[in-house]
XYZ file of C-alpha atoms in Angstrom:
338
model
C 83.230 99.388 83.231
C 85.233 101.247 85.858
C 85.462 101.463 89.514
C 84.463 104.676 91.108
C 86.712 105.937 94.513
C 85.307 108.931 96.796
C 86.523 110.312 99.925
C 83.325 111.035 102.435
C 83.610 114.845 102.564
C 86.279 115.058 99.722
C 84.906 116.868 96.584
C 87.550 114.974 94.178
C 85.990 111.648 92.478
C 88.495 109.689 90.600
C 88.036 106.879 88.491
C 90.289 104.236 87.511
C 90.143 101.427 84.908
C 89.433 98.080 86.004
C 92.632 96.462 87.014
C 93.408 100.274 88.931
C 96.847 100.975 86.960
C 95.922 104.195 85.663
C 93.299 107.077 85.117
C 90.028 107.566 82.983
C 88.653 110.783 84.783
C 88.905 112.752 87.754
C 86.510 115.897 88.493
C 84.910 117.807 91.005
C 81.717 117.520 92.162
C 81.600 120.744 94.734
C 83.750 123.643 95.164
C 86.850 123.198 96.968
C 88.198 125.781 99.745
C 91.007 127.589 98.921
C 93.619 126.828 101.250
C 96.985 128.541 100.773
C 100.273 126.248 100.839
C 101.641 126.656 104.121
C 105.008 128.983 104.681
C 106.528 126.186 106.808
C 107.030 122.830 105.571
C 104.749 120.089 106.564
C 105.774 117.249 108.433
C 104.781 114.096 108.438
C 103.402 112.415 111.658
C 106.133 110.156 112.754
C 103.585 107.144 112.491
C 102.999 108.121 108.955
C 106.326 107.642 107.956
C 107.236 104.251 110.005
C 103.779 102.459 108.616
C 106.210 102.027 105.107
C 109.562 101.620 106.678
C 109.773 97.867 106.289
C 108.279 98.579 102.679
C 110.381 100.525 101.000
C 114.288 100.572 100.628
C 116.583 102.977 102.242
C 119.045 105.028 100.716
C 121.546 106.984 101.792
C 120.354 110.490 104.075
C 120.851 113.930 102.314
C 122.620 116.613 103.662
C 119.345 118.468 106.300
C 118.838 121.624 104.442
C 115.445 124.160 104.438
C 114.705 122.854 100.483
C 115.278 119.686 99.009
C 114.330 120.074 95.505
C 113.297 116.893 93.708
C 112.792 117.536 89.767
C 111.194 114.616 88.554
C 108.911 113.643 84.857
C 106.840 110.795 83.212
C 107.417 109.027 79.884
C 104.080 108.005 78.470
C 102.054 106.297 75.459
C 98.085 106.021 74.904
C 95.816 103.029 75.065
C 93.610 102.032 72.696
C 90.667 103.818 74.941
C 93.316 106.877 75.224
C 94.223 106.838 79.053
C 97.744 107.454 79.867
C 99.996 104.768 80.412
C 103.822 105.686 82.090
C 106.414 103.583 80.720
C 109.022 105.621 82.173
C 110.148 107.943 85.353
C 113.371 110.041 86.011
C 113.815 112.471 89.022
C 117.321 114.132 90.684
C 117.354 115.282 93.719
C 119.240 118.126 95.163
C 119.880 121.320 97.031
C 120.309 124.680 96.145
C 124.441 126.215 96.850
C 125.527 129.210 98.880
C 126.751 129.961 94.993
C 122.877 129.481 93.621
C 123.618 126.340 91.639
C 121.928 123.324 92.003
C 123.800 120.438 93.925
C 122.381 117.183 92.528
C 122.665 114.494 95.299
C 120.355 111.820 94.091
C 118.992 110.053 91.659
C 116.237 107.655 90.409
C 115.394 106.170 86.893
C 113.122 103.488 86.032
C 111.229 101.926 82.916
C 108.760 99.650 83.977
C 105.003 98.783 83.928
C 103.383 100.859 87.010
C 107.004 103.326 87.160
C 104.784 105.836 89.497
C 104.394 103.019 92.035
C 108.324 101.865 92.066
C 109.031 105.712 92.146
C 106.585 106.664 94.929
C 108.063 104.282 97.481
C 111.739 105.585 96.739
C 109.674 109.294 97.324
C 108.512 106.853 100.940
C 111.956 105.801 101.740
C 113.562 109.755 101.282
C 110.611 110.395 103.366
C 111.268 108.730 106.050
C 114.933 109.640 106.114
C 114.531 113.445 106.327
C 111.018 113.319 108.680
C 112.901 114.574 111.802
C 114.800 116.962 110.111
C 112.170 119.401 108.959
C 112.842 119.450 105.377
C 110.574 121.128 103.076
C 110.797 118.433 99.826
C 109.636 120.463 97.264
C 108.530 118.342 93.697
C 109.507 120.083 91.017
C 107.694 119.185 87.342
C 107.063 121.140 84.388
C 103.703 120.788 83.416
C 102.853 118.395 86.094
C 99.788 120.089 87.357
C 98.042 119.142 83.959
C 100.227 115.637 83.843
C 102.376 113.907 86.085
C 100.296 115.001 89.094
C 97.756 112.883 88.164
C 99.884 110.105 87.666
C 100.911 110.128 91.112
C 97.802 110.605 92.855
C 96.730 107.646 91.629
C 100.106 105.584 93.012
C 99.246 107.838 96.550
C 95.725 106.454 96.453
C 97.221 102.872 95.907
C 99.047 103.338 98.994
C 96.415 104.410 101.195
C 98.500 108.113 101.403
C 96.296 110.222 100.025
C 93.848 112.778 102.584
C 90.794 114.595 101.200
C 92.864 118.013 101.831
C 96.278 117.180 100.066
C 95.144 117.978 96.375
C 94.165 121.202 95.445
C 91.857 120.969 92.333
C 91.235 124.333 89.945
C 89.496 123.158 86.662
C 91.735 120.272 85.096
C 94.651 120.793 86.952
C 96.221 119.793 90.438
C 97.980 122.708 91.328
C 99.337 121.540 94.473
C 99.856 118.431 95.860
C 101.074 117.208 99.299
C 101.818 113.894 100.654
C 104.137 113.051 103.748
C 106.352 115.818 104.040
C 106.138 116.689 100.166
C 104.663 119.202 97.843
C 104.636 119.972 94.428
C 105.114 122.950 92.312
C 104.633 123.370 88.658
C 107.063 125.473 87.009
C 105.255 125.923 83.812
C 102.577 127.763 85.745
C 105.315 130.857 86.274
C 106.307 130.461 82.516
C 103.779 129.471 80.530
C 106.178 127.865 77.385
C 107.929 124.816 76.596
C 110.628 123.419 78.217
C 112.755 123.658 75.331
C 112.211 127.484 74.826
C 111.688 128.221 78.453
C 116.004 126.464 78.825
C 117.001 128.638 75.636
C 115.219 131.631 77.046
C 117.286 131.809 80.145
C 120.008 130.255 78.707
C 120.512 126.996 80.691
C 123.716 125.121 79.846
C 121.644 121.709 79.563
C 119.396 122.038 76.934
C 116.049 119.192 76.522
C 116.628 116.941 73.532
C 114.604 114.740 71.557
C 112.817 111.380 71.610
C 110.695 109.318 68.617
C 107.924 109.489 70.984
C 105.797 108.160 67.899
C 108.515 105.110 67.259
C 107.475 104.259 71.238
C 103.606 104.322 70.596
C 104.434 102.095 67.485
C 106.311 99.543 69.908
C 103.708 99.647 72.522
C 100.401 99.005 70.203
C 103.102 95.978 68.793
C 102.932 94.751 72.235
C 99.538 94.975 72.948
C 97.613 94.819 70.119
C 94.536 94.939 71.836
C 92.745 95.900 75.249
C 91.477 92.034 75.717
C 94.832 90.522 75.768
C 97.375 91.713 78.556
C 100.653 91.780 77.242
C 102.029 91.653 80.894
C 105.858 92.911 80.510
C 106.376 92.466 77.430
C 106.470 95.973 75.851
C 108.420 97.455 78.856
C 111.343 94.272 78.609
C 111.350 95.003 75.160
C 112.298 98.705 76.169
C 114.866 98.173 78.285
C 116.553 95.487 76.391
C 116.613 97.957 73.109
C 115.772 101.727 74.067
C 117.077 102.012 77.581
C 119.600 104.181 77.485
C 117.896 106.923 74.235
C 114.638 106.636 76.697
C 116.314 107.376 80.571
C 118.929 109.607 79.102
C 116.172 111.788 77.297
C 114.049 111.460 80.805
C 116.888 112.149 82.777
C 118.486 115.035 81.272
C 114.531 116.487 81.279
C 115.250 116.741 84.654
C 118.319 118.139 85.073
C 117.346 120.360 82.434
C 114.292 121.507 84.596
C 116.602 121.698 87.698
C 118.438 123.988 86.378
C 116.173 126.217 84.980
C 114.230 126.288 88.198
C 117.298 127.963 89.743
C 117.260 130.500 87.190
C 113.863 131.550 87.192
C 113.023 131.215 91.095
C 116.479 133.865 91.490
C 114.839 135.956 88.632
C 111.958 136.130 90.459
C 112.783 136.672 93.529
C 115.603 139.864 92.634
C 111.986 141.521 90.746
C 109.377 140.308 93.337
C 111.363 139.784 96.654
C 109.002 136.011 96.372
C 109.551 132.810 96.330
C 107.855 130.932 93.822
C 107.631 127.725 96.288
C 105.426 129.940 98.214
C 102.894 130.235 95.413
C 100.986 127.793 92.734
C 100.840 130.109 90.101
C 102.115 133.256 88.764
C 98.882 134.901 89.092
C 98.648 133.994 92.267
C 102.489 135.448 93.641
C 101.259 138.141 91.292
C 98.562 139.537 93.287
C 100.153 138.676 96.544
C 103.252 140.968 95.745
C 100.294 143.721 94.538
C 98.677 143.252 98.547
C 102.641 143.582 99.909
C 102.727 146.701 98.054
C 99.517 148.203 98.722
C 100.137 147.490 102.376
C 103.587 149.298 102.279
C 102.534 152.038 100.898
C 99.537 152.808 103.115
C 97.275 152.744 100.156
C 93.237 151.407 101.257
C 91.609 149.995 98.603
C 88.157 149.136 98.998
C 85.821 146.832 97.120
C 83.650 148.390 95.338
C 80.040 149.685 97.432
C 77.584 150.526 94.703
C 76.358 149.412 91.266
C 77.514 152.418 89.550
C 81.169 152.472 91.681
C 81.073 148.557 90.102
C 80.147 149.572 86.484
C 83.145 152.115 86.454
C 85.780 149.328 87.184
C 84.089 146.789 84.811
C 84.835 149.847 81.782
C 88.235 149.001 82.047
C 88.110 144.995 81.816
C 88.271 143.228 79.270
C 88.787 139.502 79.152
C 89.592 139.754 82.245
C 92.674 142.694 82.050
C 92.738 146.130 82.579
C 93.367 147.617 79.293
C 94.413 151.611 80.129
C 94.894 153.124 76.248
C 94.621 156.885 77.726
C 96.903 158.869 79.580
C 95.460 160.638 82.523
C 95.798 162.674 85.746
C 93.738 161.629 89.004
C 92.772 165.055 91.385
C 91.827 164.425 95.034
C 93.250 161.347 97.004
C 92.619 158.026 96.897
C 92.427 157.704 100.367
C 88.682 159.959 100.234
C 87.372 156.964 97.958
């Protein structure tokens, strides 16, 4: 009942439902090489970008800076098979100020069947406007490696965008993602909390409210009371003649929200770590690289470990996968004799 896409030479199989609007399962099939997100930004091939210029419209051409942040997030409900459906997409886009605030400088919001499609080709268009400038557009989501993500490969496969090395795959998630002269980052993956606690926590002034998700479900199963029938429009119409403005304001001020916590936590960051979390996919990951930095700076050689019995004496101190110390002690001799 579903059509199967694979990339010759790509691990990543995807499958879509019939009429291709949205996702049933993606997985991997082999082990993908790790491949680090590049320090400089990646630009697109100037025949990339001018293949969709007669496609997409143009807007107006940000002020060239090294980041353009673009904070963006999904509104969905469930089918009655329990895929995903988007109903909804916000996203401001921005720099960051000599004074560390955010400068918002665009804007998109949509609610419509097939959002991610509408909203990738505006993501085209600013594409196309900063190519020759070498911006960096960095996606910001919360979450989105286990979410929206997904959601928008499927709109990059649509398009014929998508390359077998442009999605990096570790168990469920898509922890970085990079189309045109775009990649993603998912700010949960440094926090590891909701939105709404991680904004309290470091006390944003814009604060994520509420929505009746449930009241939304309720509206959509009205619509389309079951998967033989296509209800066409109907459900989203219905939206944005009675819930548009509770549903984009909600989306919308996600984003801001997220914005602006971004700001706060890559500055946080950085004044502990001296890193940039754009640099990095996870926290684990800017983690260890700061531990290397350190190691390297101090002139301190650690060596994997030769021997069973060298290997047995760091496994001691694991557990679940930590190194629990619950002793004080003093090392003799020097490190550097190991």
């Amino acid at each position: 009942a579903h059509n199967s896409i694979r990339y010759e030479g790509n691990p990543i199989v995807i499958y879509f439902d019939i009429d291709n609007s949205h996702f049933s399962l993606i997985k991997s099939r082999v082990k993908n090489p790790l491949q680090k997100t590049p320090k400089n930004p990646y630009r697109p091939a100037k025949r990339d970008v001018e293949a969709f210029a007669e496609q997409v419209p143009q807007i107006q051409a940000m002020e060239t800076a090294k980041k353009v942040f673009w904070a963006f997030d999904f509104e969905t409900v469930y089918n009655h098979c329990g895929d995903l459906i988007p109903y909804s997409v916000c996203c401001v886009g921005g720099v960051i100020g000599e004074d560390g605030n955010f400068i918002q400088q665009n804007e998109f919001k949509l609610i419509g069947k097939n959002c991610q499609d509408d909203f990738l080709s505006w993501l085209i268009s600013v594409a196309k406007v900063n190519a020759e400038d070498g911006v960096d557009n960095i996606l910001v989501g919360y979450n989105s490696s286990r979410f929206d993500n997904f959601l928008l490969v499927g709109a990059l496969i649509r398009k014929g965008l998508l390359s077998k090395n442009d999605v990096f795959l570790a168990g469920n998630s898509i922890l970085n993602l990079k189309f045109l002269n775009f990649r993603s980052i998912d700010l949960c993956r440094f926090l590891m909390t909701s939105l709404a606690s991680a904004c309290a926590g470091f006390g944003c002034k814009l604060q994520k409210s509420t929505l009746e998700h449930y009241e939304i479900q309720k509206l959509y199963f009205e619509h389309q009371p079951n998967m033989a029938i296509d209800a066409g429009n109907s459900f989203y119409e219905y939206l944005k003649a009675n819930h548009s403005k509770e549903i984009l304001d909600y989306n919308l001020l996600d984003c801001t929200s997220l914005m602006e916590l971004m700001t706060k936590v890559r500055k946080a960051i950085n004044d502990i770590t001296t890193c940039d979390i754009c640099d990095y996919m996870t926290c684990s990951q800017l983690a260890y690289s700061r531990f290397e930095q350190t190691l390297k700076a101090s002139s301190v050689n650690v060596k994997a470990a030769a021997d069973r019995k060298t290997w047995d004496f760091f496994r001691s101190a694991v557990v679940a996968g930590r190194s629990q110390i619950f002793k004080p002690g003093h090392f003799e001799g020097s490190f550097q004799s190991w």
